[in-house]
Short mmCIF file of C-alpha atoms and ligand atoms in Angstrom, two decimals:
data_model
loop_
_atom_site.label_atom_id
_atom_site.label_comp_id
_atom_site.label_asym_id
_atom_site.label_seq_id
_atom_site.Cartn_x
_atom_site.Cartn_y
_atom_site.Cartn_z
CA UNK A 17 -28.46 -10.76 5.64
CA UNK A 18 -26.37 -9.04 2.51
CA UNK A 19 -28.66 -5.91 3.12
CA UNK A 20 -28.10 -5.54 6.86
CA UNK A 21 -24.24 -6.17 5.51
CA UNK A 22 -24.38 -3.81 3.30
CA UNK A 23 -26.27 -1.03 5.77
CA UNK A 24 -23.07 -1.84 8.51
CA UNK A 25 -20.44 -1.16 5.93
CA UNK A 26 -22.05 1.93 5.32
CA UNK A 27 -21.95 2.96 8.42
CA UNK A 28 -18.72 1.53 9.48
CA UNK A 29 -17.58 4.10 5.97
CA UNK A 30 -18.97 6.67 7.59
CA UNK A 31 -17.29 6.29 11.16
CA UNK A 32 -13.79 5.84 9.45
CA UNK A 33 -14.93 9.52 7.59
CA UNK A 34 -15.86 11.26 10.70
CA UNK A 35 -12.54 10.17 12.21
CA UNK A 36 -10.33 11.87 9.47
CA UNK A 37 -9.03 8.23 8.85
CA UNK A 38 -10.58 7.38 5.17
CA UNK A 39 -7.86 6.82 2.54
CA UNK A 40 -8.39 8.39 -0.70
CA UNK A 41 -6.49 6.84 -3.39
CA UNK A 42 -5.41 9.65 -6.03
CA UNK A 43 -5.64 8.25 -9.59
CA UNK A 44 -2.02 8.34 -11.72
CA UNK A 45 -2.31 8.39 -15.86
CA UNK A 46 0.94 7.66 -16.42
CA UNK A 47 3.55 5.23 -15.32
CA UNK A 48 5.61 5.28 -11.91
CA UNK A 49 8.12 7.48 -12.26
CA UNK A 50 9.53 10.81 -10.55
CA UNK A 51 7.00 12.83 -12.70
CA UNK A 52 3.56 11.63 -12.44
CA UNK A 53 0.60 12.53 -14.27
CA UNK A 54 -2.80 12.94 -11.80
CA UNK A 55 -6.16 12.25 -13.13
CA UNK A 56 -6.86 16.48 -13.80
CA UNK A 57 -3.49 16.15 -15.97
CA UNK A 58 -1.52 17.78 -13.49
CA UNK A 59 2.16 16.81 -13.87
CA UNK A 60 3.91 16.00 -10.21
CA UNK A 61 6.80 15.14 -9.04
CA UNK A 62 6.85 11.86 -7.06
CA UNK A 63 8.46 11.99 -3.16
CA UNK A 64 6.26 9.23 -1.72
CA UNK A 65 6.78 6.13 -3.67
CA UNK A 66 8.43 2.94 -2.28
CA UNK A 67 10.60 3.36 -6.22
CA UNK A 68 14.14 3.54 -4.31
CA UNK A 69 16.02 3.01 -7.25
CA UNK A 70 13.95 4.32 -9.96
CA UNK A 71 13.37 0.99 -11.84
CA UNK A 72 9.62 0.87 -11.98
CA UNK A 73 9.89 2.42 -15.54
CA UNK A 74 13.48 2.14 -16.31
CA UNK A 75 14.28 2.29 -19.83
CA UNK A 76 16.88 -0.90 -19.05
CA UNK A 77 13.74 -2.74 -16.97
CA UNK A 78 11.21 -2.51 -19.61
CA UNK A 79 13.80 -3.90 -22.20
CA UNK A 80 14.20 -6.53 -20.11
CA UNK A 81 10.25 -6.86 -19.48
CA UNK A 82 9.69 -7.06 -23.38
CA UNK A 83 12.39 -10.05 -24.19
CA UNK A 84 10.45 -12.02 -21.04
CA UNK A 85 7.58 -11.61 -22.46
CA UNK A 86 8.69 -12.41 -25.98
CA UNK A 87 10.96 -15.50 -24.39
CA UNK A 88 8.83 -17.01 -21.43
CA UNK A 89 5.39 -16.06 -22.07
CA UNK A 90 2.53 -13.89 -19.73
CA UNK A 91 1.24 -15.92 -16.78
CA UNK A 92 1.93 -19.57 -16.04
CA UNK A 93 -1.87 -20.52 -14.75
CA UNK A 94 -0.60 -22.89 -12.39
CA UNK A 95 1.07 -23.79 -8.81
CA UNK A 96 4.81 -24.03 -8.68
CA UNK A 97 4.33 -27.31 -8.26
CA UNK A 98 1.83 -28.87 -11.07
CA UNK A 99 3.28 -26.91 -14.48
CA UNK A 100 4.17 -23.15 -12.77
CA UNK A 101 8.10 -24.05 -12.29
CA UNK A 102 10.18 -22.39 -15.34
CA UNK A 103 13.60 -22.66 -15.55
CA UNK A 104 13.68 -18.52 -15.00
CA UNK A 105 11.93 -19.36 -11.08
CA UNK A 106 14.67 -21.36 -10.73
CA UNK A 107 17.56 -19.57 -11.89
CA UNK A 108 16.11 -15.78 -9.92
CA UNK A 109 15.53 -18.14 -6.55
CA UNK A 110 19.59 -18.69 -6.99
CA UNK A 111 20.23 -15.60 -7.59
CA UNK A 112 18.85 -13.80 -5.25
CA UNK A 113 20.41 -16.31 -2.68
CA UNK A 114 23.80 -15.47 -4.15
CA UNK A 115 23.23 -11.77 -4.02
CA UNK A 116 22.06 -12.26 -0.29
CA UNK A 117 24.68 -15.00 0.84
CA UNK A 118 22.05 -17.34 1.55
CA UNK A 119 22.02 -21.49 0.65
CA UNK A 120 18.89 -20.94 -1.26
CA UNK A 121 15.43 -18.40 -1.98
CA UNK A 122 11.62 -19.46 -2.36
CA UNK A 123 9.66 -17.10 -4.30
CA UNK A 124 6.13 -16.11 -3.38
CA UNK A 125 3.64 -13.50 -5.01
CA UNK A 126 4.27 -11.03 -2.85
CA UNK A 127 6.59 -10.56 0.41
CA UNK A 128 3.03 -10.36 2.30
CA UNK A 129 2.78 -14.33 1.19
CA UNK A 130 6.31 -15.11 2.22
CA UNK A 131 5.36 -13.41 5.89
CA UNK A 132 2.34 -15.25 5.73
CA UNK A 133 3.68 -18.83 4.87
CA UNK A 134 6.91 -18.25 6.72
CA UNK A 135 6.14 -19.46 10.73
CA UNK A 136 3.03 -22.07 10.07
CA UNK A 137 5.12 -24.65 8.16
CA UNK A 138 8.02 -24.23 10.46
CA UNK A 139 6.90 -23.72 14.72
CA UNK A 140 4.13 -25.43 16.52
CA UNK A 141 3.27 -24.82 20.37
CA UNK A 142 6.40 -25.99 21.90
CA UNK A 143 8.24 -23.01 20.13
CA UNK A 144 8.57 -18.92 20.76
CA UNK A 145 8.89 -15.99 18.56
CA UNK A 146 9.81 -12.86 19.80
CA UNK A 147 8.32 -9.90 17.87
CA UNK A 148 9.80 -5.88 17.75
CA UNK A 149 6.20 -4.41 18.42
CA UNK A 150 6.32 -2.41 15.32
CA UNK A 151 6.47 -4.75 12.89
CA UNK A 152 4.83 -4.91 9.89
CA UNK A 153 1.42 -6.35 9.45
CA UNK A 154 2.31 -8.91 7.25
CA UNK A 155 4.57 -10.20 10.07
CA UNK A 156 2.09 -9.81 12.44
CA UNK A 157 -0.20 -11.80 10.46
CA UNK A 158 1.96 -14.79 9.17
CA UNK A 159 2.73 -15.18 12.98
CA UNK A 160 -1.01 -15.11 14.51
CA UNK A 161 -1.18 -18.48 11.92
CA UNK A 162 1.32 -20.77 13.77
CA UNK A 163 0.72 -22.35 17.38
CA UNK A 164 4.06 -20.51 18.81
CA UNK A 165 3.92 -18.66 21.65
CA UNK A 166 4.22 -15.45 21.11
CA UNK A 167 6.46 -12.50 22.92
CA UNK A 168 6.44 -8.90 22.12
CA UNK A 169 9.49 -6.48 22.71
CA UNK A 170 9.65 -2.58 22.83
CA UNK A 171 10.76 -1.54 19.38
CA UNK A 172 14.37 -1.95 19.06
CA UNK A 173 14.80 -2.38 22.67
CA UNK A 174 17.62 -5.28 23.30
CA UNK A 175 17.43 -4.88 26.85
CA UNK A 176 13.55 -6.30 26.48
CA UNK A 177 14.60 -8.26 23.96
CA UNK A 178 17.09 -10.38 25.85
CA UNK A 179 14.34 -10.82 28.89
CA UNK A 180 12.01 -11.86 26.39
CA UNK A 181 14.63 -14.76 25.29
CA UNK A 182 15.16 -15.96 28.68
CA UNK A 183 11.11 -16.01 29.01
CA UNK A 184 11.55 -18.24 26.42
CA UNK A 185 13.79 -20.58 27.46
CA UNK A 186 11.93 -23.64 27.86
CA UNK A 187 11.17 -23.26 24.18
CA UNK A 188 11.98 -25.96 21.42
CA UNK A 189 12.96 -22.80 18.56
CA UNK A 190 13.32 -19.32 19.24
CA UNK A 191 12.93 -16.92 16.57
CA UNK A 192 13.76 -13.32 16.50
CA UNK A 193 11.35 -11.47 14.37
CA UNK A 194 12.22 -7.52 12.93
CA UNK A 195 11.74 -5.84 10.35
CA UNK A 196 15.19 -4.88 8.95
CA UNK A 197 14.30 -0.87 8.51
CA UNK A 198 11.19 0.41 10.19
CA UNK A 199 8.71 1.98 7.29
CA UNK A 200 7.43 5.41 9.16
CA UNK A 201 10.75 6.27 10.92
CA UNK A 202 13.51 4.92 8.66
CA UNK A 203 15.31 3.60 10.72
CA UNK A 204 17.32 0.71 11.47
CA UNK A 205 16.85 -2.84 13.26
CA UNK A 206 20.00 -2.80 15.56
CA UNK A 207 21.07 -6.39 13.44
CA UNK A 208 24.21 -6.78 15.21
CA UNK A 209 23.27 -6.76 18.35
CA UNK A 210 20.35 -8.89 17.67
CA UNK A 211 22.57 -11.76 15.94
CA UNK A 212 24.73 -11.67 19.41
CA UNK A 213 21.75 -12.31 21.33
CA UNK A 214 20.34 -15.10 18.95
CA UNK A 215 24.02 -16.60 18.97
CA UNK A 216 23.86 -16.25 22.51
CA UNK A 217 20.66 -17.54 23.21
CA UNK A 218 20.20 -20.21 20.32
CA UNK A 219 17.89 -18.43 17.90
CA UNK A 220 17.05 -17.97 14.63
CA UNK A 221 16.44 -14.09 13.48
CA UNK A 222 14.07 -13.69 10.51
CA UNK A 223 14.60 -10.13 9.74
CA UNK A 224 11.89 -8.57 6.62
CA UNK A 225 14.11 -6.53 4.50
CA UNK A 226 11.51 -4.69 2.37
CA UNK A 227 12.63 -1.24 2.93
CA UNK A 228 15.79 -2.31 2.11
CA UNK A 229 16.78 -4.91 -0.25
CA UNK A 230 19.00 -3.69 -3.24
CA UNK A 231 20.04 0.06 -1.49
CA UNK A 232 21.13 -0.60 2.24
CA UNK A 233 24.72 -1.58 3.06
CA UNK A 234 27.66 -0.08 0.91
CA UNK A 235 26.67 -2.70 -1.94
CA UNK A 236 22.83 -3.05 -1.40
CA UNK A 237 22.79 -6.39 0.29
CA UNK A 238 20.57 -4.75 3.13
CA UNK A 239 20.48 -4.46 6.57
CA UNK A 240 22.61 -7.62 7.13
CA UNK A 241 25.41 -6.11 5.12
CA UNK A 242 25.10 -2.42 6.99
CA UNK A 243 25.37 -4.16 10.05
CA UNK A 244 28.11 -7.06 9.52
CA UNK A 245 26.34 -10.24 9.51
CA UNK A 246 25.49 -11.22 6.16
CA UNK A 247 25.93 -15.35 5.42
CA UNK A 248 24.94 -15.98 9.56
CA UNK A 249 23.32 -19.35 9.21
CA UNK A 250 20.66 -17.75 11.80
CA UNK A 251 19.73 -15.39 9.28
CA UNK A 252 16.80 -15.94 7.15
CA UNK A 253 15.54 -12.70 5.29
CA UNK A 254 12.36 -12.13 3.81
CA UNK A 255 11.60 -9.40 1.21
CA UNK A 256 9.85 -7.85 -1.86
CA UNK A 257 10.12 -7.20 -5.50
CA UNK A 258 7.64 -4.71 -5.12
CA UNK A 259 9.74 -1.74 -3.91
CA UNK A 260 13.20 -1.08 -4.69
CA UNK A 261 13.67 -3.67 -7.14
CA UNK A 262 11.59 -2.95 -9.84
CA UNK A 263 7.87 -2.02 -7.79
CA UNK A 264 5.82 -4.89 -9.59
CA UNK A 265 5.21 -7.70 -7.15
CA UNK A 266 6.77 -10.53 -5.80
CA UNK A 267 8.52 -11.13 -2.32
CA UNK A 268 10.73 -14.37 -1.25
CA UNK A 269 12.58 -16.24 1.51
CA UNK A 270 16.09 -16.34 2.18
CA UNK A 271 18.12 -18.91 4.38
CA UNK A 272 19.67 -22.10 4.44
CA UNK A 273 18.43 -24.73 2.01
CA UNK A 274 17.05 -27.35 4.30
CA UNK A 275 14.36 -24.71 5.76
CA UNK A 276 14.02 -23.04 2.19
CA UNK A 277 13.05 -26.59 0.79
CA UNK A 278 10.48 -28.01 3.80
CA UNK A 279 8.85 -24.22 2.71
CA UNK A 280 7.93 -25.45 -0.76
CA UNK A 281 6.27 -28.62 0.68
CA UNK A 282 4.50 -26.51 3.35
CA UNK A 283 3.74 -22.93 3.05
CA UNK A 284 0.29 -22.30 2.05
CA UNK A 285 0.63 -19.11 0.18
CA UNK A 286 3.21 -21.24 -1.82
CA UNK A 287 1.68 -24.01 -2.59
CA UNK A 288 -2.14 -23.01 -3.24
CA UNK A 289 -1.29 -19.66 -4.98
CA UNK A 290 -0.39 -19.14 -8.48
CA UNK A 291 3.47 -18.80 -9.73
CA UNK A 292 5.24 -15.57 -10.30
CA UNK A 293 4.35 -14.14 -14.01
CA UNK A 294 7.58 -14.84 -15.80
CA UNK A 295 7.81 -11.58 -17.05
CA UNK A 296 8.53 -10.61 -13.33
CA UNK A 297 10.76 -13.29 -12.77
CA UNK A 298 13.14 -12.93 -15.84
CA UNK A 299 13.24 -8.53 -15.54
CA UNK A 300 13.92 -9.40 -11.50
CA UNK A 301 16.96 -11.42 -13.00
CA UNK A 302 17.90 -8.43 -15.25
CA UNK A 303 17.86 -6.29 -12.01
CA UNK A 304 19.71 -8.53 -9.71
CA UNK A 305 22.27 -8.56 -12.52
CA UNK A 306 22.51 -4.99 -12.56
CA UNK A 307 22.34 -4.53 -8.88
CA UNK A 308 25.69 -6.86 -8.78
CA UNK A 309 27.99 -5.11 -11.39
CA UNK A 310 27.71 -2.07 -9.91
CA UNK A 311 26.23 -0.15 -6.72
CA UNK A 312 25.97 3.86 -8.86
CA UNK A 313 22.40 3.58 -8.70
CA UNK A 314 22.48 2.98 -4.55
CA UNK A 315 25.00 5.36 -4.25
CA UNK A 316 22.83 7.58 -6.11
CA UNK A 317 19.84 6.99 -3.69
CA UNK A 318 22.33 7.46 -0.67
CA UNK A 319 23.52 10.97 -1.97
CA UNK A 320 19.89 12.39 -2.95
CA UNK A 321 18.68 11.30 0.87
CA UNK A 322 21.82 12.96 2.04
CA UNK A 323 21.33 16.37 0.04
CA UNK A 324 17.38 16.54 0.67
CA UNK A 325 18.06 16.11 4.56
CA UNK A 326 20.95 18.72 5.14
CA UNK A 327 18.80 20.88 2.79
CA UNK A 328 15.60 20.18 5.05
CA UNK A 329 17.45 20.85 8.22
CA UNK A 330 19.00 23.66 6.77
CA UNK A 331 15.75 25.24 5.89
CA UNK A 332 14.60 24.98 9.64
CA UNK A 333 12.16 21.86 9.37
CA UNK A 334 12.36 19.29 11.62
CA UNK A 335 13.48 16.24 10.12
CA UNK A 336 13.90 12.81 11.95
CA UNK A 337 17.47 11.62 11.98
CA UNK A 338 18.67 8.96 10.34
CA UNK A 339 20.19 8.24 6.79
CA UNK A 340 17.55 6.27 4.79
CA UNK A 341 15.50 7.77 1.91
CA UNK A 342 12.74 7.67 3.90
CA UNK A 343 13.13 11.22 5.46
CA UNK A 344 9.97 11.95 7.93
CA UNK A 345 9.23 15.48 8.35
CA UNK A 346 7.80 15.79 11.92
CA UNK A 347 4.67 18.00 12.34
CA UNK A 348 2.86 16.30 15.19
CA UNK A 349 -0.49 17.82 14.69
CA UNK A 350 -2.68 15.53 11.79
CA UNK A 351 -4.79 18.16 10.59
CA UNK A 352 -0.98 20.50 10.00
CA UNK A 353 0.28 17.41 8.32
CA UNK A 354 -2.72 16.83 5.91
CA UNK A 355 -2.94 20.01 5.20
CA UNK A 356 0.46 20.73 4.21
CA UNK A 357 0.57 17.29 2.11
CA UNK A 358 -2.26 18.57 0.12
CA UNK A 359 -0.96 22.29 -0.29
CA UNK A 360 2.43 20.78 -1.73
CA UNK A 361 0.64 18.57 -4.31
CA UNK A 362 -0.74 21.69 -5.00
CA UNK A 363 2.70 23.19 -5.51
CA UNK A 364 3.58 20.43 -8.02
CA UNK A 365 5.29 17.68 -5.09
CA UNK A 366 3.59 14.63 -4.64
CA UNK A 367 3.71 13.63 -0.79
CA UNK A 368 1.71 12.05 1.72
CA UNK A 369 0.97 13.07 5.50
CA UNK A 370 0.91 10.50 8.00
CA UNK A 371 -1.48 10.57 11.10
CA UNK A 372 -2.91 8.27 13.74
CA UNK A 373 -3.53 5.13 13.53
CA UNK A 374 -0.40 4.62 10.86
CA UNK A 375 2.00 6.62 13.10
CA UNK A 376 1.54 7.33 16.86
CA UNK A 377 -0.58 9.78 18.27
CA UNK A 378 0.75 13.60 18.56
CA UNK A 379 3.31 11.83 15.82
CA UNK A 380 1.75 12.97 12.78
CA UNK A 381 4.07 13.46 9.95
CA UNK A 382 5.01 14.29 6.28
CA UNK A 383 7.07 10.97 4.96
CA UNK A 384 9.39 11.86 2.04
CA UNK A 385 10.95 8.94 -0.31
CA UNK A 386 13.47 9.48 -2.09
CA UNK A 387 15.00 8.07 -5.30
CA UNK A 388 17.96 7.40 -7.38
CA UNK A 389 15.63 8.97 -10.30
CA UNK A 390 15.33 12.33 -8.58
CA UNK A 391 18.19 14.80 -9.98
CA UNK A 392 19.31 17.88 -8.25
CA UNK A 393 17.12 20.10 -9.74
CA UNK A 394 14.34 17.54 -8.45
CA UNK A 395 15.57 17.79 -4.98
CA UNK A 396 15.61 21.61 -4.83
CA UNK A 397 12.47 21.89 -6.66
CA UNK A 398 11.30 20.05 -3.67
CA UNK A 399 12.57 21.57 -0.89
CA UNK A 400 11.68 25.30 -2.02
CA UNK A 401 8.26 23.96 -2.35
CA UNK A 402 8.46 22.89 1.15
CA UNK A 403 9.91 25.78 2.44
CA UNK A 404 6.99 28.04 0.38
CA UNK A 405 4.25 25.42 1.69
CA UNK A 406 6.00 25.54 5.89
CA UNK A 407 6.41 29.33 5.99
CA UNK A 408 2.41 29.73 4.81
CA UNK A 409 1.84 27.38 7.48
CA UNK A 410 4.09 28.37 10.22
CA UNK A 411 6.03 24.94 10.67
CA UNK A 412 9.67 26.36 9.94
CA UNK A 413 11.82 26.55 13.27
CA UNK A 414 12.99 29.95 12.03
CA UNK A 415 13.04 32.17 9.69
CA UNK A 416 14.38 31.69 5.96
CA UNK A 417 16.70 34.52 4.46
C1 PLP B 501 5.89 -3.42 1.76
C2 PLP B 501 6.21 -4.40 2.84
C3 PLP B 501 5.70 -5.71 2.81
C4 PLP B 501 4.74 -6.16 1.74
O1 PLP B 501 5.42 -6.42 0.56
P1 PLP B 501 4.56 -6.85 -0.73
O2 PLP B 501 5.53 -7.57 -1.56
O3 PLP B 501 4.04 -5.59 -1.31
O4 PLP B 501 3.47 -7.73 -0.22
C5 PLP B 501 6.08 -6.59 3.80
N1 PLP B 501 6.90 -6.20 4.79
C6 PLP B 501 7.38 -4.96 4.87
C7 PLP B 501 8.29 -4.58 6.00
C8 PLP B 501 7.05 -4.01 3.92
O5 PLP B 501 7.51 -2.77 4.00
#
């Protein structure tokens, strides 16, 4: 039996090779930061990490790691509910439902556990969720646990949306699920018009905020804030730890306190899964502080994406429009857009092409991230490398002076 396993995993290996689909990982020897080191020694410059506001290795954020350590310990080697509770889980879970306007927070160990333990506990067959078709696995997941029926909607499309909510009428709950930005285009979850529909059709909108948490909206709040409807008792948000706000791990529920609180009796993930190290909990604290004295480092993020674009554009590439840091550069053909990822790490820029299954077909893509970390001189280091890297490969729109 393990044999014949192990002969079909070879072989399923070398199917996913022949396809162009197999995912090398590339091995880093230093910390995350804008400049990487790669495994050869090669120093790189980092456009393809989820690091939005360059806290991974923040001088500020390890200080903070160090006096958790020092003050709470390593690992609590327990449930939240037999010894795993500090004082710190308690204290982050209200913060982060003050930063986001919410009754109350539930952490989990990552936001793929709070997706995951999010519907069972809370919808059974009498009740609907209605699902933007690209949403994100961990979404898609959490919701194939729970009895619900389920309804899918064209991505972003309200018009489906609001037949899909009449579909549903007979339904106990209705629940709106989105992510709150989109992770290969960028862009946006139209939130507004979403909570009108919910309002108007009695439903609840869970919207998965990973993208962005601590940098969307003029003071980071997220989507909610860009689009108006922050504190909407319909709102629950889900979201990570593990991308802007500081890249370790981590995720957590937002909403109002009743639904937050039946969560810790119920969701799996939460309640047969160790707690949150505290040295994540306490530096998440630090961050959240941070994040709500000031928005520089968001504004910083906003005016890097800004510059790379209009530089981009400029430079005759054709860049997807929008105004998140992630910036897609379209090249439609996989084989272009592998190719040119590997000839710019080869130039010294660390990026990533994109190809079916992750993106569309005929969609294939190089996606850029940027960063508050990245300065100027990071930026146009960047682009000319992208503009030496197009014009070998034919993918500018014109011609470069
Ligand atoms: C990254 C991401 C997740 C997973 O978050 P983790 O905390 O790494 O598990 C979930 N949802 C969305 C939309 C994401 O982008």
């Amino acid at each position: 039996m393990s044999l014949r396993l192990r002969e079909w995993a070879a072989a399923q290996l070398e199917e996913i090779q022949a396809a162009g689909l197999y995912k090398n990982e590339y091995l880093v020897e230093s910390p995350q930061g804008v400049e990487i080191t790669l495994q050869d020694g090669r120093k790189v410059l980092n456009f393809c990490a989820n690091n939005y506001l360059g806290l991974a290795s923040h001088p500020r954020v390890l200080q903070a790691a160090y006096k958790a350590l020092d003050r709470w310990g390593y690992g609590m080697a327990s449930v939240r509910f037999i010894c795993g509770t500090q004082s710190a889980h308690k204290e982050l879970e209200a913060q982060i439902a003050r930063f986001l306007h919410c009754e109350d927070s539930i952490l989990y160990a990552a936001c793929f556990d709070a997706n995951g333990g999010f519907f069972e506990p809370l919808l059974g067959s009498d009740d609907a969720i209605i699902s933007d078709e690209l949403n994100h696995a961990s979404l898609i997941d959490g919701i194939r646990l729970c009895k619900a029926r389920r309804f899918i909607y064209k991505h972003a499309d309200m018009q489906e949306l609001e037949k899909r909510l009449q579909e549903a009428a007979s339904a106990r709950f209705r629940v709106i699920v989105t992510d709150g930005v989109f992770s290969m285009d960028g862009d946006y979850a139209p939130l507004n018009e979403i909570m009108r529909l919910a309002r108007q059709y009695d439903a609840i909108v869970i919207v998965d905020d990973s993208h962005a948490t601590g940098f969307v909206g003029r003071t980071g709040r997220g989507t909610p804030e860009k689009f108006g409807c922050l504190g909407d008792e319909r709102l629950i948000i889900t979201s990570t730890l593990g991308k802007a706000l500081g890249g370790a791990m981590g995720g957590f529920i937002a909403g109002l306190a009743p639904i937050i609180a039946l969560l810790r009796q119920r969701s799996r993930p939460y309640l047969f899964s160790n707690s949150l190290s505290p040295v994540i909990v306490a530096t998440a604290m630090e961050i959240f502080s941070w994040l709500s004295e000031t928005s520089e480092l968001r504004d910083r993020l906003e005016a890097n994406a800004r510059y790379f674009r209009s530089r981009m554009i400029e430079a005759g590439f054709d860049v997807k429009p929008g105004d998140h840091p992630i910036v897609p550069i379209m090249l439609y053909d996989a084989v272009l857009a592998h190719r040119m990822a590997e000839a710019l790490i080869q130039e010294g820029i660390y990026v990533v092409g994109f190809s079916y299954p992750v993106v569309p077909k005929g969609q294939a893509r190089i996606r850029v991230q940027l960063s508050a970390a990245h300065t100027k001189e990071h930026i146009d280091a960047a682009v000319e490398a992208f503009i030496r890297v197009g014009q070998k490969l034919g993918v500018l729109k014109r011609a470069v002076a």
